[in-house]
């Protein structure tokens, strides 16, 4: 079984994360069906993500499962992990020691979402999850209703506000540093991002 | 056809009214003293009497039986049914339901199948509440209560409930999604008679709307407010004021954004609570170090009526002793979000003599379960959830814990037990020690894992359960299982209504045994097991008696499923595709089929093909 909505996930290359891969072709959040705190969790009701074949970012990285719960759908822990097994609903929330929720705003969308940065291990995982959240279903609607010509939808740049209040491009600092300093995320329309000078490619999004 | 799928009748067709039954009704009604009106007056008397009597009939199974006696009873039963339960929202249309039952005050609807909870079904599959909301608005403007499970509910639907039903009192949403805090805000602001708002394990999107502030001012009728699943900050001051003006409030379950200090304030306001969900049970970050800690023990001691305790979402175990004063009265304790050790559990559980329901994490280990077994002699329901659900070899709970529970808690009726290892011996012991078991759900997380002591499959353990537990209606199996296990189930599981199978069985025979042997089977959910079209065929005689059959990642082919669809016109046969499957693949990824009076639904998404 593989990902919902024929996600572009399958197109992103396993090995390196180039700039194209970090660009999110997203639509409006539309139906608030997906998890508000980041991606489909193993055992959560939402999201139809497939765990086994997801090649998310850096496969070489050892996934630290120090704190009791790691959301298995997003961490390639072992090859034998299967979708929806064991059958525990919402287990990702049980016994969780730490979590870091940040709000995610998408330009033009009326709704905010929240993600827990602690459940990801890399930029790739985070960005994939954001793609899940703002599902392709709404892209179709968006395209139909607003008659956008672009086949691929609207391009967004992932940006974040750090502890100092500055807006940075996601991927500029090592992942852990990002998790610690990120206060909120904003998926900015590319046209606006250009104006803010955030056009240089991310330095760290391809590593971890 | 009755909307209740749990009755045991022959394949439901549209009701046949046998005329000689009507004649019998006439005959028994005689003796009124008016021979010329004999054919009509006794009927009317009977109907009036019947109407008054049937008002007292609450069980829906009894009502279904009553409705089949004759035309008159059917009509009167339909008039007097005030609580309508529909186990599969697609089995019957809103129009058909409202046409038959005209005086409904409470609606209970279920939507998606349970395996949807585990990412086995794409979102947007269906189960929309909207058409029901609109139909109810026309047919039952006096509707007071709605209870939904696994349905998709929008903000607009919530607005509809609040605006179009003036006397609306109770909303319970279990495992629902599709709405957010803005919908809640509209709902609570307009629903002036609200007594119950229970959001249980539902997905609520954070629209940054302060819904708690939207409850109307003045004294509220609230009796139950459950929002522990809502993953958004709430306005605590508004909540505090709300609790202060809700004198009837008995059930309050807070989400994890409520700190223990805030919990204290609420408990002081509402010592009359019977059900409490404690929220995070840890201090907020901004609590000053030097601040005086409130007297949590006193707050709990003041709640003399507290019988059900849950929450502990981000527990700091140091605060656990605060609950000592209520332990002796507790009948239900939910620690399934509390990552605590056996040592931390023991002082609590040793006081919980009256406990009947206990949900916990396996962090308490076998040792913790032994402590439960030592004290909780009245235990009826136990659920042990995994902290770390990976398929490792080591796990904190095992056959040792199960054995201990079986020896200590003889009145056990329902168990859900996640573990990494289990022996047949322990399962057999439980089957003998706990004869009252109605629900036995064992999840050995390692797939295809045999008995680690004997190396044997787990057939004999589950066999013993179905043989010895004569009241068993719900069973979930796991571990290494051959067809033999299913032979046992078919032979002995005569009351089994719900069966969950995963990674089990050797051949089609296994499914055949079950479909041919279990006459009460209602809900069958199977994944990743080697059952094919031949097995599917063996259930043709029974599918109209079932609520649904789910089979994913088995060995079904499209033409096999098509055969079933052709043979059974009142069955809706859905083939659900995952994104990489082509539409014309012969292999079926997921089969979901259910009886229905309406034929194929019109709201199916593209990834669903109805054969």
mmCIF file of N, CA, C and O in Angstrom, chain B residues 27-93:
data_model
loop_
_atom_site.group_PDB
_atom_site.id
_atom_site.type_symbol
_atom_site.label_atom_id
_atom_site.label_comp_id
_atom_site.label_asym_id
_atom_site.label_seq_id
_atom_site.Cartn_x
_atom_site.Cartn_y
_atom_site.Cartn_z
ATOM 1 N N UNK B 27 -58.602 -11.808 16.641
ATOM 2 C CA UNK B 27 -59.264 -12.809 17.485
ATOM 3 C C UNK B 27 -59.002 -12.554 18.958
ATOM 4 O O UNK B 27 -59.891 -12.669 19.794
ATOM 5 N N UNK B 28 -57.816 -12.172 19.283
ATOM 6 C CA UNK B 28 -57.508 -11.987 20.711
ATOM 7 C C UNK B 28 -58.092 -10.692 21.251
ATOM 8 O O UNK B 28 -58.166 -10.486 22.439
ATOM 9 N N UNK B 29 -58.507 -9.838 20.361
ATOM 10 C CA UNK B 29 -59.012 -8.552 20.851
ATOM 11 C C UNK B 29 -60.495 -8.551 21.151
ATOM 12 O O UNK B 29 -61.074 -7.527 21.468
ATOM 13 N N UNK B 30 -61.103 -9.669 21.015
ATOM 14 C CA UNK B 30 -62.570 -9.683 21.160
ATOM 15 C C UNK B 30 -62.985 -9.604 22.616
ATOM 16 O O UNK B 30 -62.155 -9.681 23.527
ATOM 17 N N UNK B 31 -64.238 -9.459 22.824
ATOM 18 C CA UNK B 31 -64.756 -9.388 24.193
ATOM 19 C C UNK B 31 -65.025 -7.971 24.623
ATOM 20 O O UNK B 31 -65.098 -7.654 25.799
ATOM 21 N N UNK B 32 -65.146 -7.093 23.659
ATOM 22 C CA UNK B 32 -65.373 -5.694 24.019
ATOM 23 C C UNK B 32 -66.837 -5.396 24.252
ATOM 24 O O UNK B 32 -67.179 -4.346 24.754
ATOM 25 N N UNK B 33 -67.692 -6.304 23.804
ATOM 26 C CA UNK B 33 -69.127 -6.057 24.015
ATOM 27 C C UNK B 33 -69.781 -5.306 22.870
ATOM 28 O O UNK B 33 -70.923 -4.889 22.991
ATOM 29 N N UNK B 34 -69.051 -5.089 21.803
ATOM 30 C CA UNK B 34 -69.646 -4.399 20.646
ATOM 31 C C UNK B 34 -69.426 -5.254 19.411
ATOM 32 O O UNK B 34 -68.512 -5.012 18.641
ATOM 33 N N UNK B 35 -70.246 -6.282 19.248
ATOM 34 C CA UNK B 35 -70.005 -7.241 18.156
ATOM 35 C C UNK B 35 -69.976 -6.601 16.773
ATOM 36 O O UNK B 35 -69.205 -7.010 15.930
ATOM 37 N N UNK B 36 -70.743 -5.541 16.551
ATOM 38 C CA UNK B 36 -70.750 -4.962 15.206
ATOM 39 C C UNK B 36 -69.447 -4.242 14.890
ATOM 40 O O UNK B 36 -69.088 -4.039 13.756
ATOM 41 N N UNK B 37 -68.701 -3.818 15.923
ATOM 42 C CA UNK B 37 -67.424 -3.132 15.666
ATOM 43 C C UNK B 37 -66.226 -4.052 15.899
ATOM 44 O O UNK B 37 -65.105 -3.616 16.011
ATOM 45 N N UNK B 38 -66.534 -5.345 15.989
ATOM 46 C CA UNK B 38 -65.494 -6.281 16.411
ATOM 47 C C UNK B 38 -64.226 -6.206 15.557
ATOM 48 O O UNK B 38 -63.137 -6.395 16.039
ATOM 49 N N UNK B 39 -64.393 -5.916 14.259
ATOM 50 C CA UNK B 39 -63.196 -5.943 13.410
ATOM 51 C C UNK B 39 -62.321 -4.703 13.596
ATOM 52 O O UNK B 39 -61.125 -4.750 13.370
ATOM 53 N N UNK B 40 -62.851 -3.579 14.074
ATOM 54 C CA UNK B 40 -62.021 -2.367 14.158
ATOM 55 C C UNK B 40 -61.706 -1.962 15.590
ATOM 56 O O UNK B 40 -60.588 -1.613 15.919
ATOM 57 N N UNK B 41 -62.662 -2.023 16.507
ATOM 58 C CA UNK B 41 -62.455 -1.497 17.850
ATOM 59 C C UNK B 41 -61.350 -2.233 18.611
ATOM 60 O O UNK B 41 -60.488 -1.601 19.176
ATOM 61 N N UNK B 42 -61.390 -3.595 18.577
ATOM 62 C CA UNK B 42 -60.318 -4.285 19.293
ATOM 63 C C UNK B 42 -58.938 -3.919 18.738
ATOM 64 O O UNK B 42 -57.982 -3.786 19.495
ATOM 65 N N UNK B 43 -58.861 -3.742 17.413
ATOM 66 C CA UNK B 43 -57.578 -3.338 16.820
ATOM 67 C C UNK B 43 -57.089 -2.041 17.419
ATOM 68 O O UNK B 43 -55.926 -1.887 17.759
ATOM 69 N N UNK B 44 -58.024 -1.104 17.550
ATOM 70 C CA UNK B 44 -57.612 0.197 18.034
ATOM 71 C C UNK B 44 -57.209 0.157 19.496
ATOM 72 O O UNK B 44 -56.227 0.758 19.909
ATOM 73 N N UNK B 45 -58.014 -0.597 20.246
ATOM 74 C CA UNK B 45 -57.666 -0.744 21.664
ATOM 75 C C UNK B 45 -56.285 -1.357 21.769
ATOM 76 O O UNK B 45 -55.421 -0.897 22.512
ATOM 77 N N UNK B 46 -56.119 -2.384 20.963
ATOM 78 C CA UNK B 46 -54.839 -3.086 21.008
ATOM 79 C C UNK B 46 -53.700 -2.147 20.655
ATOM 80 O O UNK B 46 -52.657 -2.136 21.298
ATOM 81 N N UNK B 47 -53.923 -1.349 19.618
ATOM 82 C CA UNK B 47 -52.853 -0.448 19.206
ATOM 83 C C UNK B 47 -52.544 0.583 20.280
ATOM 84 O O UNK B 47 -51.388 0.894 20.527
ATOM 85 N N UNK B 48 -53.570 1.091 20.909
ATOM 86 C CA UNK B 48 -53.320 2.072 21.975
ATOM 87 C C UNK B 48 -52.568 1.439 23.131
ATOM 88 O O UNK B 48 -51.636 2.015 23.681
ATOM 89 N N UNK B 49 -53.041 0.250 23.488
ATOM 90 C CA UNK B 49 -52.352 -0.456 24.577
ATOM 91 C C UNK B 49 -50.911 -0.722 24.183
ATOM 92 O O UNK B 49 -49.969 -0.484 24.945
ATOM 93 N N UNK B 50 -50.777 -1.188 22.974
ATOM 94 C CA UNK B 50 -49.445 -1.518 22.466
ATOM 95 C C UNK B 50 -48.519 -0.307 22.500
ATOM 96 O O UNK B 50 -47.361 -0.388 22.897
ATOM 97 N N UNK B 51 -49.071 0.811 22.087
ATOM 98 C CA UNK B 51 -48.254 2.017 22.051
ATOM 99 C C UNK B 51 -47.765 2.352 23.452
ATOM 100 O O UNK B 51 -46.593 2.673 23.659
ATOM 101 N N UNK B 52 -48.658 2.260 24.415
ATOM 102 C CA UNK B 52 -48.264 2.565 25.784
ATOM 103 C C UNK B 52 -47.243 1.562 26.307
ATOM 104 O O UNK B 52 -46.315 1.917 27.020
ATOM 105 N N UNK B 53 -47.456 0.320 25.962
ATOM 106 C CA UNK B 53 -46.524 -0.703 26.442
ATOM 107 C C UNK B 53 -45.166 -0.574 25.763
ATOM 108 O O UNK B 53 -44.117 -0.625 26.409
ATOM 109 N N UNK B 54 -45.198 -0.374 24.465
ATOM 110 C CA UNK B 54 -43.928 -0.337 23.727
ATOM 111 C C UNK B 54 -43.049 0.845 24.104
ATOM 112 O O UNK B 54 -41.848 0.822 23.888
ATOM 113 N N UNK B 55 -43.678 1.884 24.649
ATOM 114 C CA UNK B 55 -42.853 3.007 25.117
ATOM 115 C C UNK B 55 -41.803 2.554 26.107
ATOM 116 O O UNK B 55 -40.745 3.163 26.218
ATOM 117 N N UNK B 56 -42.097 1.481 26.826
ATOM 118 C CA UNK B 56 -41.164 1.020 27.849
ATOM 119 C C UNK B 56 -40.066 0.135 27.284
ATOM 120 O O UNK B 56 -39.112 -0.174 27.978
ATOM 121 N N UNK B 57 -40.232 -0.259 26.053
ATOM 122 C CA UNK B 57 -39.253 -1.165 25.469
ATOM 123 C C UNK B 57 -38.071 -0.350 24.992
ATOM 124 O O UNK B 57 -38.197 0.489 24.105
ATOM 125 N N UNK B 58 -36.926 -0.584 25.600
ATOM 126 C CA UNK B 58 -35.775 0.233 25.230
ATOM 127 C C UNK B 58 -34.768 -0.538 24.378
ATOM 128 O O UNK B 58 -34.127 0.041 23.518
ATOM 129 N N UNK B 59 -34.627 -1.816 24.638
ATOM 130 C CA UNK B 59 -33.613 -2.570 23.903
ATOM 131 C C UNK B 59 -33.971 -2.639 22.423
ATOM 132 O O UNK B 59 -35.085 -3.011 22.057
ATOM 133 N N UNK B 60 -32.998 -2.293 21.585
ATOM 134 C CA UNK B 60 -33.338 -2.252 20.165
ATOM 135 C C UNK B 60 -33.544 -3.648 19.587
ATOM 136 O O UNK B 60 -34.287 -3.818 18.624
ATOM 137 N N UNK B 61 -32.910 -4.636 20.209
ATOM 138 C CA UNK B 61 -33.140 -5.994 19.710
ATOM 139 C C UNK B 61 -34.557 -6.444 20.007
ATOM 140 O O UNK B 61 -35.211 -7.073 19.165
ATOM 141 N N UNK B 62 -35.039 -6.097 21.188
ATOM 142 C CA UNK B 62 -36.423 -6.432 21.518
ATOM 143 C C UNK B 62 -37.375 -5.713 20.574
ATOM 144 O O UNK B 62 -38.374 -6.271 20.116
ATOM 145 N N UNK B 63 -37.037 -4.466 20.301
ATOM 146 C CA UNK B 63 -37.914 -3.690 19.411
ATOM 147 C C UNK B 63 -37.943 -4.293 18.013
ATOM 148 O O UNK B 63 -38.978 -4.330 17.356
ATOM 149 N N UNK B 64 -36.776 -4.733 17.552
ATOM 150 C CA UNK B 64 -36.736 -5.345 16.221
ATOM 151 C C UNK B 64 -37.598 -6.594 16.184
ATOM 152 O O UNK B 64 -38.318 -6.840 15.215
ATOM 153 N N UNK B 65 -37.529 -7.371 17.225
ATOM 154 C CA UNK B 65 -38.359 -8.577 17.281
ATOM 155 C C UNK B 65 -39.833 -8.189 17.294
ATOM 156 O O UNK B 65 -40.655 -8.758 16.571
ATOM 157 N N UNK B 66 -40.160 -7.208 18.104
ATOM 158 C CA UNK B 66 -41.563 -6.780 18.204
ATOM 159 C C UNK B 66 -42.082 -6.286 16.857
ATOM 160 O O UNK B 66 -43.236 -6.525 16.495
ATOM 161 N N UNK B 67 -41.237 -5.626 16.121
ATOM 162 C CA UNK B 67 -41.698 -5.036 14.863
ATOM 163 C C UNK B 67 -42.027 -6.093 13.821
ATOM 164 O O UNK B 67 -42.669 -5.788 12.818
ATOM 165 N N UNK B 68 -41.598 -7.307 14.046
ATOM 166 C CA UNK B 68 -41.845 -8.356 13.062
ATOM 167 C C UNK B 68 -43.080 -9.194 13.372
ATOM 168 O O UNK B 68 -43.397 -10.125 12.634
ATOM 169 N N UNK B 69 -43.753 -8.909 14.447
ATOM 170 C CA UNK B 69 -44.904 -9.730 14.827
ATOM 171 C C UNK B 69 -46.020 -9.618 13.806
ATOM 172 O O UNK B 69 -46.544 -10.602 13.314
ATOM 173 N N UNK B 70 -46.413 -8.422 13.503
ATOM 174 C CA UNK B 70 -47.443 -8.199 12.487
ATOM 175 C C UNK B 70 -47.415 -6.743 12.099
ATOM 176 O O UNK B 70 -46.690 -5.945 12.685
ATOM 177 N N UNK B 71 -48.264 -6.410 11.105
ATOM 178 C CA UNK B 71 -48.267 -5.044 10.572
ATOM 179 C C UNK B 71 -48.529 -4.018 11.663
ATOM 180 O O UNK B 71 -47.918 -2.952 11.708
ATOM 181 N N UNK B 72 -49.448 -4.342 12.518
ATOM 182 C CA UNK B 72 -49.855 -3.423 13.577
ATOM 183 C C UNK B 72 -48.696 -3.165 14.529
ATOM 184 O O UNK B 72 -48.396 -2.028 14.881
ATOM 185 N N UNK B 73 -48.073 -4.211 14.923
ATOM 186 C CA UNK B 73 -46.923 -4.060 15.820
ATOM 187 C C UNK B 73 -45.787 -3.325 15.143
ATOM 188 O O UNK B 73 -45.097 -2.527 15.751
ATOM 189 N N UNK B 74 -45.585 -3.563 13.890
ATOM 190 C CA UNK B 74 -44.545 -2.870 13.118
ATOM 191 C C UNK B 74 -44.795 -1.367 13.145
ATOM 192 O O UNK B 74 -43.899 -0.571 13.415
ATOM 193 N N UNK B 75 -46.040 -1.016 12.914
ATOM 194 C CA UNK B 75 -46.406 0.393 12.838
ATOM 195 C C UNK B 75 -46.236 1.076 14.190
ATOM 196 O O UNK B 75 -45.667 2.160 14.301
ATOM 197 N N UNK B 76 -46.714 0.396 15.222
ATOM 198 C CA UNK B 76 -46.654 1.015 16.544
ATOM 199 C C UNK B 76 -45.209 1.068 17.042
ATOM 200 O O UNK B 76 -44.795 2.045 17.675
ATOM 201 N N UNK B 77 -44.465 0.039 16.765
ATOM 202 C CA UNK B 77 -43.067 0.067 17.183
ATOM 203 C C UNK B 77 -42.339 1.234 16.520
ATOM 204 O O UNK B 77 -41.554 1.934 17.148
ATOM 205 N N UNK B 78 -42.635 1.439 15.239
ATOM 206 C CA UNK B 78 -41.977 2.542 14.525
ATOM 207 C C UNK B 78 -42.343 3.900 15.134
ATOM 208 O O UNK B 78 -41.528 4.812 15.171
ATOM 209 N N UNK B 79 -43.578 3.994 15.616
ATOM 210 C CA UNK B 79 -44.007 5.261 16.220
ATOM 211 C C UNK B 79 -43.359 5.509 17.574
ATOM 212 O O UNK B 79 -43.203 6.651 17.989
ATOM 213 N N UNK B 80 -43.050 4.409 18.254
ATOM 214 C CA UNK B 80 -42.570 4.578 19.621
ATOM 215 C C UNK B 80 -41.052 4.463 19.771
ATOM 216 O O UNK B 80 -40.530 4.605 20.870
ATOM 217 N N UNK B 81 -40.357 4.221 18.675
ATOM 218 C CA UNK B 81 -38.900 4.127 18.806
ATOM 219 C C UNK B 81 -38.322 5.533 18.881
ATOM 220 O O UNK B 81 -38.424 6.301 17.917
ATOM 221 N N UNK B 82 -37.745 5.865 20.004
ATOM 222 C CA UNK B 82 -37.224 7.228 20.144
ATOM 223 C C UNK B 82 -35.709 7.283 19.995
ATOM 224 O O UNK B 82 -35.142 8.345 19.777
ATOM 225 N N UNK B 83 -35.049 6.128 20.102
ATOM 226 C CA UNK B 83 -33.608 6.123 19.921
ATOM 227 C C UNK B 83 -33.264 5.241 18.726
ATOM 228 O O UNK B 83 -33.535 4.050 18.726
ATOM 229 N N UNK B 84 -32.691 5.832 17.714
ATOM 230 C CA UNK B 84 -32.418 5.123 16.460
ATOM 231 C C UNK B 84 -30.937 4.836 16.340
ATOM 232 O O UNK B 84 -30.116 5.752 16.345
ATOM 233 N N UNK B 85 -30.614 3.545 16.241
ATOM 234 C CA UNK B 85 -29.223 3.130 16.110
ATOM 235 C C UNK B 85 -28.997 2.566 14.713
ATOM 236 O O UNK B 85 -29.712 1.669 14.278
ATOM 237 N N UNK B 86 -27.997 3.089 14.029
ATOM 238 C CA UNK B 86 -27.665 2.576 12.697
ATOM 239 C C UNK B 86 -26.184 2.236 12.682
ATOM 240 O O UNK B 86 -25.337 3.129 12.728
ATOM 241 N N UNK B 87 -25.879 0.937 12.631
ATOM 242 C CA UNK B 87 -24.510 0.480 12.791
ATOM 243 C C UNK B 87 -23.608 0.743 11.597
ATOM 244 O O UNK B 87 -22.399 0.754 11.728
ATOM 245 N N UNK B 88 -24.205 0.956 10.448
ATOM 246 C CA UNK B 88 -23.427 1.281 9.255
ATOM 247 C C UNK B 88 -24.219 2.343 8.507
ATOM 248 O O UNK B 88 -25.304 2.081 7.989
ATOM 249 N N UNK B 89 -23.667 3.526 8.464
ATOM 250 C CA UNK B 89 -24.434 4.647 7.887
ATOM 251 C C UNK B 89 -24.800 4.434 6.430
ATOM 252 O O UNK B 89 -25.685 5.117 5.899
ATOM 253 N N UNK B 90 -24.124 3.494 5.777
ATOM 254 C CA UNK B 90 -24.456 3.240 4.376
ATOM 255 C C UNK B 90 -25.434 2.084 4.185
ATOM 256 O O UNK B 90 -25.792 1.758 3.056
ATOM 257 N N UNK B 91 -25.836 1.461 5.266
ATOM 258 C CA UNK B 91 -26.761 0.329 5.134
ATOM 259 C C UNK B 91 -28.164 0.803 4.781
ATOM 260 O O UNK B 91 -28.958 0.075 4.195
ATOM 261 N N UNK B 92 -28.449 2.026 5.153
ATOM 262 C CA UNK B 92 -29.794 2.551 4.929
ATOM 263 C C UNK B 92 -29.677 4.051 4.705
ATOM 264 O O UNK B 92 -28.781 4.689 5.237
ATOM 265 N N UNK B 93 -30.560 4.604 3.896
ATOM 266 C CA UNK B 93 -30.438 6.037 3.601
ATOM 267 C C UNK B 93 -31.172 6.847 4.671
ATOM 268 O O UNK B 93 -32.097 6.353 5.314
#
